PDB file of C-alpha atoms and ligand atoms in Angstrom:
ATOM      1  CA  UNK A 894      20.072  13.630   1.676  1.00 92.00           C
ATOM      2  CA  UNK A 895      18.171  10.596   2.481  1.00 97.00           C
ATOM      3  CA  UNK A 896      17.588   8.338  -0.361  1.00 97.00           C
ATOM      4  CA  UNK A 897      13.791   7.269  -0.925  1.00 98.00           C
ATOM      5  CA  UNK A 898      13.657   4.316  -2.709  1.00 97.00           C
ATOM      6  CA  UNK A 899      10.504   2.417  -0.780  1.00 97.00           C
ATOM      7  CA  UNK A 900       7.427   4.470  -0.217  1.00 98.00           C
ATOM      8  CA  UNK A 901       4.580   2.972   1.762  1.00 98.00           C
ATOM      9  CA  UNK A 902       1.318   5.195   2.333  1.00 99.00           C
ATOM     10  CA  UNK A 903      -1.820   4.475   4.710  1.00 99.00           C
ATOM     11  CA  UNK A 904      -4.542   5.609   2.898  1.00 98.00           C
ATOM     12  CA  UNK A 905      -6.973   6.705   4.862  1.00 98.00           C
ATOM     13  CA  UNK A 906      -9.897   9.002   5.260  1.00 98.00           C
ATOM     14  CA  UNK A 907     -12.309   8.181   2.130  1.00 98.00           C
ATOM     15  CA  UNK A 908     -15.359   7.677   4.407  1.00 98.00           C
ATOM     16  CA  UNK A 909     -14.794  11.006   6.047  1.00 98.00           C
ATOM     17  CA  UNK A 910     -14.390  12.680   2.975  1.00 98.00           C
ATOM     18  CA  UNK A 911     -17.707  11.253   1.656  1.00 98.00           C
ATOM     19  CA  UNK A 912     -19.373  12.194   4.638  1.00 98.00           C
ATOM     20  CA  UNK A 913     -18.165  15.927   4.293  1.00 98.00           C
ATOM     21  CA  UNK A 914     -20.046  16.368   1.293  1.00 98.00           C
ATOM     22  CA  UNK A 915     -23.223  14.190   2.090  1.00 98.00           C
ATOM     23  CA  UNK A 916     -22.328  11.644  -0.014  1.00 98.00           C
ATOM     24  CA  UNK A 917     -22.429   7.944   0.598  1.00 98.00           C
ATOM     25  CA  UNK A 918     -19.025   6.346   1.923  1.00 98.00           C
ATOM     26  CA  UNK A 919     -18.368   4.274  -1.458  1.00 98.00           C
ATOM     27  CA  UNK A 920     -17.753   7.805  -3.227  1.00 98.00           C
ATOM     28  CA  UNK A 921     -15.101   8.478  -1.102  1.00 98.00           C
ATOM     29  CA  UNK A 922     -13.379   5.211  -2.180  1.00 98.00           C
ATOM     30  CA  UNK A 923     -14.049   5.656  -5.438  1.00 98.00           C
ATOM     31  CA  UNK A 924     -12.472   9.330  -5.424  1.00 98.00           C
ATOM     32  CA  UNK A 925      -9.600   7.460  -3.650  1.00 98.00           C
ATOM     33  CA  UNK A 926      -8.879   5.118  -6.266  1.00 98.00           C
ATOM     34  CA  UNK A 927      -8.326   8.008  -8.779  1.00 98.00           C
ATOM     35  CA  UNK A 928      -5.590   9.262  -6.125  1.00 98.00           C
ATOM     36  CA  UNK A 929      -4.100   5.966  -6.446  1.00 98.00           C
ATOM     37  CA  UNK A 930      -3.667   6.232  -9.798  1.00 97.00           C
ATOM     38  CA  UNK A 931      -2.361  10.029  -9.734  1.00 98.00           C
ATOM     39  CA  UNK A 932       0.118   8.951  -6.974  1.00 98.00           C
ATOM     40  CA  UNK A 933       1.234   5.889  -8.913  1.00 98.00           C
ATOM     41  CA  UNK A 934       1.761   7.811 -11.870  1.00 98.00           C
ATOM     42  CA  UNK A 935       3.936  10.438 -10.256  1.00 98.00           C
ATOM     43  CA  UNK A 936       6.304   7.345  -8.232  1.00 98.00           C
ATOM     44  CA  UNK A 937       6.762   5.744 -11.865  1.00 98.00           C
ATOM     45  CA  UNK A 938       8.530   9.041 -12.770  1.00 98.00           C
ATOM     46  CA  UNK A 939      10.158   9.676  -9.442  1.00 98.00           C
ATOM     47  CA  UNK A 940      14.140   9.320 -10.095  1.00 97.00           C
ATOM     48  CA  UNK A 941      14.600   7.273  -6.638  1.00 97.00           C
ATOM     49  CA  UNK A 942      11.264   5.540  -5.789  1.00 98.00           C
ATOM     50  CA  UNK A 943      11.436   1.734  -6.901  1.00 97.00           C
ATOM     51  CA  UNK A 944       8.743   0.143  -4.576  1.00 97.00           C
ATOM     52  CA  UNK A 945       4.886   1.934  -3.354  1.00 98.00           C
ATOM     53  CA  UNK A 946       3.362   0.033  -1.106  1.00 98.00           C
ATOM     54  CA  UNK A 947      -0.369   0.973  -0.754  1.00 98.00           C
ATOM     55  CA  UNK A 948      -2.592  -0.221   2.052  1.00 98.00           C
ATOM     56  CA  UNK A 949      -5.947  -1.243   0.283  1.00 98.00           C
ATOM     57  CA  UNK A 950      -7.713  -3.289   2.554  1.00 98.00           C
ATOM     58  CA  UNK A 951      -6.578  -4.663   6.035  1.00 98.00           C
ATOM     59  CA  UNK A 952      -7.448  -7.997   7.680  1.00 97.00           C
ATOM     60  CA  UNK A 953      -9.649  -6.050  10.159  1.00 97.00           C
ATOM     61  CA  UNK A 954     -11.321  -4.328   7.228  1.00 98.00           C
ATOM     62  CA  UNK A 955     -13.747  -7.364   6.939  1.00 98.00           C
ATOM     63  CA  UNK A 956     -15.716  -5.928  10.203  1.00 98.00           C
ATOM     64  CA  UNK A 957     -17.495  -3.205   7.911  1.00 98.00           C
ATOM     65  CA  UNK A 958     -21.037  -3.593   6.978  1.00 98.00           C
ATOM     66  CA  UNK A 959     -21.279  -6.307   4.194  1.00 98.00           C
ATOM     67  CA  UNK A 960     -22.496  -3.504   1.669  1.00 97.00           C
ATOM     68  CA  UNK A 961     -19.370  -1.419   1.942  1.00 98.00           C
ATOM     69  CA  UNK A 962     -17.159  -4.494   1.594  1.00 98.00           C
ATOM     70  CA  UNK A 963     -18.805  -5.913  -1.146  1.00 98.00           C
ATOM     71  CA  UNK A 964     -18.157  -2.756  -2.942  1.00 98.00           C
ATOM     72  CA  UNK A 965     -14.317  -2.471  -2.187  1.00 98.00           C
ATOM     73  CA  UNK A 966     -14.057  -5.780  -3.852  1.00 98.00           C
ATOM     74  CA  UNK A 967     -16.193  -4.776  -6.698  1.00 98.00           C
ATOM     75  CA  UNK A 968     -14.056  -1.178  -6.984  1.00 98.00           C
ATOM     76  CA  UNK A 969     -10.565  -3.228  -6.923  1.00 98.00           C
ATOM     77  CA  UNK A 970     -11.785  -5.615  -9.856  1.00 98.00           C
ATOM     78  CA  UNK A 971     -12.610  -2.623 -11.642  1.00 97.00           C
ATOM     79  CA  UNK A 972      -9.995  -0.549 -10.616  1.00 97.00           C
ATOM     80  CA  UNK A 973      -7.392  -3.200 -12.167  1.00 97.00           C
ATOM     81  CA  UNK A 974      -9.135  -3.792 -14.919  1.00 96.00           C
ATOM     82  CA  UNK A 975      -8.970  -0.372 -16.110  1.00 95.00           C
ATOM     83  CA  UNK A 976      -5.749   0.403 -14.872  1.00 95.00           C
ATOM     84  CA  UNK A 977      -3.798  -1.861 -17.162  1.00 97.00           C
ATOM     85  CA  UNK A 978      -3.016   0.653 -19.660  1.00 96.00           C
ATOM     86  CA  UNK A 979      -1.785   2.827 -17.039  1.00 96.00           C
ATOM     87  CA  UNK A 980       0.584  -0.073 -15.635  1.00 98.00           C
ATOM     88  CA  UNK A 981       1.663  -0.527 -19.178  1.00 98.00           C
ATOM     89  CA  UNK A 982       2.497   3.178 -20.364  1.00 98.00           C
ATOM     90  CA  UNK A 983       4.596   4.036 -16.943  1.00 98.00           C
ATOM     91  CA  UNK A 984       6.044   0.911 -16.748  1.00 98.00           C
ATOM     92  CA  UNK A 985       4.522  -0.320 -13.683  1.00 98.00           C
ATOM     93  CA  UNK A 986       4.397  -3.846 -12.056  1.00 98.00           C
ATOM     94  CA  UNK A 987       1.621  -4.863  -9.844  1.00 98.00           C
ATOM     95  CA  UNK A 988       2.323  -6.821  -6.803  1.00 97.00           C
ATOM     96  CA  UNK A 989       0.141  -7.478  -3.418  1.00 97.00           C
ATOM     97  CA  UNK A 990       0.962  -8.454  -0.118  1.00 96.00           C
ATOM     98  CA  UNK A 991      -1.680 -10.335   2.085  1.00 96.00           C
ATOM     99  CA  UNK A 992      -3.639 -13.026   2.038  1.00 95.00           C
ATOM    100  CA  UNK A 993      -5.835 -13.729  -1.122  1.00 96.00           C
ATOM    101  CA  UNK A 994      -7.167 -16.820  -0.106  1.00 96.00           C
ATOM    102  CA  UNK A 995     -10.836 -15.468   1.207  1.00 97.00           C
ATOM    103  CA  UNK A 996     -11.338 -13.298  -2.313  1.00 98.00           C
ATOM    104  CA  UNK A 997     -13.639 -14.200  -4.986  1.00 98.00           C
ATOM    105  CA  UNK A 998     -12.374 -16.517  -7.941  1.00 98.00           C
ATOM    106  CA  UNK A 999     -12.768 -14.005 -10.300  1.00 97.00           C
ATOM    107  CA  UNK A1000     -11.012 -11.204  -8.472  1.00 98.00           C
ATOM    108  CA  UNK A1001      -8.131 -13.540  -7.613  1.00 98.00           C
ATOM    109  CA  UNK A1002      -8.033 -14.187 -11.378  1.00 98.00           C
ATOM    110  CA  UNK A1003      -7.720 -10.224 -12.358  1.00 98.00           C
ATOM    111  CA  UNK A1004      -5.372 -10.260  -9.501  1.00 98.00           C
ATOM    112  CA  UNK A1005      -3.187 -12.840 -11.007  1.00 98.00           C
ATOM    113  CA  UNK A1006      -3.064 -11.582 -14.852  1.00 98.00           C
ATOM    114  CA  UNK A1007      -2.465  -8.083 -13.825  1.00 98.00           C
ATOM    115  CA  UNK A1008       0.619  -9.632 -11.953  1.00 98.00           C
ATOM    116  CA  UNK A1009       1.614 -11.649 -15.075  1.00 98.00           C
ATOM    117  CA  UNK A1010       1.112  -9.234 -17.700  1.00 98.00           C
ATOM    118  CA  UNK A1011       2.723  -6.166 -15.855  1.00 98.00           C
ATOM    119  CA  UNK A1012       5.657  -8.591 -14.385  1.00 97.00           C
ATOM    120  CA  UNK A1013       8.518  -7.236 -16.864  1.00 98.00           C
ATOM    121  CA  UNK A1014       7.713  -3.519 -15.996  1.00 98.00           C
ATOM    122  CA  UNK A1015      10.901  -1.933 -14.442  1.00 97.00           C
ATOM    123  CA  UNK A1016      10.218   1.771 -13.499  1.00 98.00           C
ATOM    124  CA  UNK A1017       8.118   1.102 -10.272  1.00 98.00           C
ATOM    125  CA  UNK A1018       6.852  -1.576  -8.214  1.00 97.00           C
ATOM    126  CA  UNK A1019       3.330  -0.739  -6.849  1.00 97.00           C
ATOM    127  CA  UNK A1020       2.140  -3.182  -4.192  1.00 97.00           C
ATOM    128  CA  UNK A1021      -0.999  -3.262  -3.231  1.00 98.00           C
ATOM    129  CA  UNK A1022      -1.859  -4.723   0.712  1.00 98.00           C
ATOM    130  CA  UNK A1023      -4.848  -6.761   0.342  1.00 98.00           C
ATOM    131  CA  UNK A1024      -6.475  -8.544   3.184  1.00 98.00           C
ATOM    132  CA  UNK A1025      -3.029  -7.470   4.664  1.00 97.00           C
ATOM    133  CA  UNK A1026      -2.423  -7.424   8.494  1.00 97.00           C
ATOM    134  CA  UNK A1027       1.396  -7.652   9.372  1.00 96.00           C
ATOM    135  CA  UNK A1028       0.806  -9.970  12.383  1.00 96.00           C
ATOM    136  CA  UNK A1029      -1.019 -12.459  10.200  1.00 95.00           C
ATOM    137  CA  UNK A1030       1.883 -12.197   7.496  1.00 95.00           C
ATOM    138  CA  UNK A1031       4.350 -12.571  10.343  1.00 96.00           C
ATOM    139  CA  UNK A1032       2.743 -15.367  11.411  1.00 96.00           C
ATOM    140  CA  UNK A1033       2.473 -17.002   7.897  1.00 94.00           C
ATOM    141  CA  UNK A1034       6.178 -16.192   7.469  1.00 95.00           C
ATOM    142  CA  UNK A1035       7.092 -18.232  10.868  1.00 97.00           C
ATOM    143  CA  UNK A1036       4.864 -21.406   9.835  1.00 97.00           C
ATOM    144  CA  UNK A1037       6.932 -21.037   6.040  1.00 95.00           C
ATOM    145  CA  UNK A1038      10.026 -21.712   7.945  1.00 97.00           C
ATOM    146  CA  UNK A1039       9.225 -24.093  10.335  1.00 98.00           C
ATOM    147  CA  UNK A1040       7.553 -26.348   7.318  1.00 98.00           C
ATOM    148  CA  UNK A1041      10.786 -25.901   5.266  1.00 97.00           C
ATOM    149  CA  UNK A1042      13.148 -26.559   8.569  1.00 98.00           C
ATOM    150  CA  UNK A1043      14.670 -23.221   8.009  1.00 97.00           C
ATOM    151  CA  UNK A1044      16.202 -21.654  11.158  1.00 97.00           C
ATOM    152  CA  UNK A1045      14.395 -18.583  12.798  1.00 96.00           C
ATOM    153  CA  UNK A1046      16.729 -15.933  12.120  1.00 95.00           C
ATOM    154  CA  UNK A1047      15.865 -12.027  11.225  1.00 93.00           C
ATOM    155  CA  UNK A1048      17.446 -12.638   7.867  1.00 93.00           C
ATOM    156  CA  UNK A1049      15.028 -15.662   7.150  1.00 94.00           C
ATOM    157  CA  UNK A1050      12.210 -14.111   8.558  1.00 94.00           C
ATOM    158  CA  UNK A1051      12.455 -10.981   6.772  1.00 93.00           C
ATOM    159  CA  UNK A1052      13.017 -13.041   3.637  1.00 93.00           C
ATOM    160  CA  UNK A1053       9.680 -15.465   4.287  1.00 94.00           C
ATOM    161  CA  UNK A1054       7.525 -12.313   4.397  1.00 95.00           C
ATOM    162  CA  UNK A1055       5.091 -11.379   1.664  1.00 90.00           C
ATOM    163  CA  UNK A1056       7.378  -8.549   0.759  1.00 78.00           C
ATOM    164  CA  UNK A1057      10.964  -9.804   0.652  1.00 68.00           C
ATOM    165  CA  UNK A1058      11.737  -6.190  -1.179  1.00 69.00           C
ATOM    166  CA  UNK A1059      12.825  -4.017   0.711  1.00 83.00           C
ATOM    167  CA  UNK A1060      12.532  -2.031   4.159  1.00 93.00           C
ATOM    168  CA  UNK A1061      10.338   1.188   4.037  1.00 97.00           C
ATOM    169  CA  UNK A1062      12.170   4.438   4.060  1.00 98.00           C
ATOM    170  CA  UNK A1063       9.023   6.684   4.336  1.00 98.00           C
ATOM    171  CA  UNK A1064       5.448   5.946   5.673  1.00 98.00           C
ATOM    172  CA  UNK A1065       2.858   8.308   5.449  1.00 99.00           C
ATOM    173  CA  UNK A1066      -0.907   8.523   6.708  1.00 99.00           C
ATOM    174  CA  UNK A1067      -3.446  10.762   5.934  1.00 99.00           C
ATOM    175  CA  UNK A1068      -6.704  11.749   7.647  1.00 98.00           C
ATOM    176  CA  UNK A1069      -4.683  12.641  10.891  1.00 98.00           C
ATOM    177  CA  UNK A1070      -5.053   9.336  12.570  1.00 98.00           C
ATOM    178  CA  UNK A1071      -1.384   8.660  14.005  1.00 98.00           C
ATOM    179  CA  UNK A1072      -1.699   4.761  14.179  1.00 98.00           C
ATOM    180  CA  UNK A1073      -0.178   1.752  12.056  1.00 98.00           C
ATOM    181  CA  UNK A1074      -3.421  -0.326  12.087  1.00 98.00           C
ATOM    182  CA  UNK A1075      -1.208  -3.517  11.628  1.00 98.00           C
ATOM    183  CA  UNK A1076       0.633  -2.147   8.552  1.00 98.00           C
ATOM    184  CA  UNK A1077       4.410  -3.466   7.854  1.00 97.00           C
ATOM    185  CA  UNK A1078       5.167  -3.584  11.505  1.00 96.00           C
ATOM    186  CA  UNK A1079       8.382  -5.460  10.323  1.00 95.00           C
ATOM    187  CA  UNK A1080       9.330  -3.432   7.301  1.00 95.00           C
ATOM    188  CA  UNK A1081       8.914  -0.364   8.816  1.00 96.00           C
ATOM    189  CA  UNK A1082      11.205  -0.873  12.363  1.00 95.00           C
ATOM    190  CA  UNK A1083      13.297   2.204  10.823  1.00 96.00           C
ATOM    191  CA  UNK A1084      10.789   4.181   8.565  1.00 98.00           C
ATOM    192  CA  UNK A1085      10.629   7.879   8.949  1.00 98.00           C
ATOM    193  CA  UNK A1086       6.987   8.750   9.575  1.00 98.00           C
ATOM    194  CA  UNK A1087       4.574  11.310   8.084  1.00 98.00           C
ATOM    195  CA  UNK A1088       1.027  12.025   9.338  1.00 98.00           C
ATOM    196  CA  UNK A1089      -0.988  14.561   7.263  1.00 98.00           C
ATOM    197  CA  UNK A1090      -4.770  15.697   7.919  1.00 98.00           C
ATOM    198  CA  UNK A1091      -5.573  15.955   4.695  1.00 99.00           C
ATOM    199  CA  UNK A1092      -7.970  12.965   3.515  1.00 99.00           C
ATOM    200  CA  UNK A1093      -6.973  10.310   1.181  1.00 99.00           C
ATOM    201  CA  UNK A1094      -9.159  11.817  -1.797  1.00 98.00           C
ATOM    202  CA  UNK A1095      -7.733  15.055  -1.302  1.00 98.00           C
ATOM    203  CA  UNK A1096      -4.249  14.045  -1.202  1.00 99.00           C
ATOM    204  CA  UNK A1097      -2.130  15.659  -4.353  1.00 98.00           C
ATOM    205  CA  UNK A1098       1.392  14.973  -6.234  1.00 98.00           C
ATOM    206  CA  UNK A1099       1.836  18.617  -4.750  1.00 98.00           C
ATOM    207  CA  UNK A1100       1.500  17.520  -1.102  1.00 98.00           C
ATOM    208  CA  UNK A1101       3.442  14.122  -1.754  1.00 98.00           C
ATOM    209  CA  UNK A1102       6.424  16.653  -2.973  1.00 98.00           C
ATOM    210  CA  UNK A1103       6.615  18.504   0.226  1.00 98.00           C
ATOM    211  CA  UNK A1104       6.573  15.505   2.256  1.00 98.00           C
ATOM    212  CA  UNK A1105       9.655  13.923   0.036  1.00 98.00           C
ATOM    213  CA  UNK A1106      11.332  17.325   0.763  1.00 98.00           C
ATOM    214  CA  UNK A1107      10.724  16.736   4.422  1.00 98.00           C
ATOM    215  CA  UNK A1108      12.135  13.172   4.883  1.00 98.00           C
ATOM    216  CA  UNK A1109      15.056  14.255   2.941  1.00 98.00           C
ATOM    217  CA  UNK A1110      16.018  16.825   5.079  1.00 97.00           C
ATOM    218  CA  UNK A1111      15.665  14.365   8.020  1.00 97.00           C
ATOM    219  CA  UNK A1112      18.538  12.932   9.913  1.00 97.00           C
ATOM    220  CA  UNK A1113      18.099   9.029  10.001  1.00 96.00           C
ATOM    221  CA  UNK A1114      20.714   7.333  12.402  1.00 95.00           C
ATOM    222  CA  UNK A1115      19.566   3.706  12.512  1.00 94.00           C
ATOM    223  CA  UNK A1116      20.978   3.254  15.909  1.00 95.00           C
ATOM    224  CA  UNK A1117      24.008   5.174  15.225  1.00 96.00           C
ATOM    225  CA  UNK A1118      25.409   8.895  16.142  1.00 93.00           C
TER     226      UNK A1118
HETATM  227  C1  IPE B2420      -9.641   4.194   3.916  1.00 78.64           C
HETATM  228  O1  IPE B2420     -10.591   5.263   4.046  1.00 78.64           O
HETATM  229  C2  IPE B2420     -10.009   3.096   3.156  1.00 78.64           C
HETATM  230  C3  IPE B2420     -10.186   1.935   3.383  1.00 78.64           C
HETATM  231  C4  IPE B2420      -9.978   1.489   4.388  1.00 78.64           C
HETATM  232  C5  IPE B2420     -10.409   0.570   2.732  1.00 78.64           C
HETATM  233  P1  IPE B2420     -11.786   4.899   5.326  1.00 78.64           P
HETATM  234  O2  IPE B2420     -12.962   4.359   4.780  1.00 78.64           O
HETATM  235  O3  IPE B2420     -11.096   4.128   6.590  1.00 78.64           O
HETATM  236  O4  IPE B2420     -12.101   6.301   5.854  1.00 78.64           O
HETATM  237  P2  IPE B2420     -12.605   6.446   7.248  1.00 78.64           P
HETATM  238  O5  IPE B2420     -10.941   6.294   8.026  1.00 78.64           O
HETATM  239  O6  IPE B2420     -13.830   6.269   7.613  1.00 78.64           O
HETATM  240  O7  IPE B2420     -12.630   8.443   7.066  1.00 78.64           O
HETATM  241  C1  IPE B2421      -6.570   0.907   7.864  1.00 78.64           C
HETATM  242  O1  IPE B2421      -7.300   2.017   7.910  1.00 78.64           O
HETATM  243  C2  IPE B2421      -6.470   0.253   6.640  1.00 78.64           C
HETATM  244  C3  IPE B2421      -6.591   0.743   5.266  1.00 78.64           C
HETATM  245  C4  IPE B2421      -5.986   2.301   5.017  1.00 78.64           C
HETATM  246  C5  IPE B2421      -6.769  -0.343   4.163  1.00 78.64           C
HETATM  247  P1  IPE B2421      -8.773   1.999   8.619  1.00 78.64           P
HETATM  248  O2  IPE B2421      -9.358   3.157   8.498  1.00 78.64           O
HETATM  249  O3  IPE B2421      -9.229   0.411   8.480  1.00 78.64           O
HETATM  250  O4  IPE B2421      -7.662   1.896  10.107  1.00 78.64           O
HETATM  251  P2  IPE B2421      -8.324   2.084  11.611  1.00 78.64           P
HETATM  252  O5  IPE B2421      -9.624   1.335  12.023  1.00 78.64           O
HETATM  253  O6  IPE B2421      -8.935   3.535  12.087  1.00 78.64           O
HETATM  254  O7  IPE B2421      -7.335   1.936  12.613  1.00 78.64           O
HETATM  255 MG1   MG B2422     -10.126   4.878   8.176  1.00 78.64          MG
END
């Protein structure tokens, strides 16, 4: 049976969830943040999962209306403040990938503080992908290697990425879209994919359990026979 160490999720469908209910898109993002808590708590208690990477804001998401972008930034700050208790209780270490440079000073501060306060937690690493784009990450990694006069090899490049943690074993995308949208192109080279029609705010621990069961029974070959 396959071991599941690194789970990655493209949390998609918040807007459609809200629209279906005649609500503002922001309500979908709010409900979505609650699902993040439920899924993270579940993963922290899972015997195998060491890393949970969640796509929260892409380098392309700046194209959204200013109001929505601003709301997402506020929600993130609020979420991190509220979640510290949960991170500590469930022994979750908080990390990020992506370029934090364009974020406000106060958001950057909360992010740094949450990383610092949770850095010794051992049950799970929760990585939020923030202003993350895989192509951007790869370019920044290549620049890092050049700047430090290192040879461009698969190993060195892998280590120079924002995620030197591990390759993704299982990648789930909610909402029925079947694309990567610039997420973990390098790290998901051999990931198993699972696409579900469920919108992220409706995603449950029960469904995740079923997906993990499905993953366990797949044959991963890594090029072998
Ligand atoms: C995912 O939900 C959340 C973010 C990208 C921040 P969407 O906001 O993309 O929801 P849909 O795809 O419009 O339904
Ligand atoms: C991907 O979802 C980004 C996140 C989930 C944060 P999008 O909704 O932005 O992706 P596209 O635009 O449908 O590809
Ligand atoms: Mg979407």
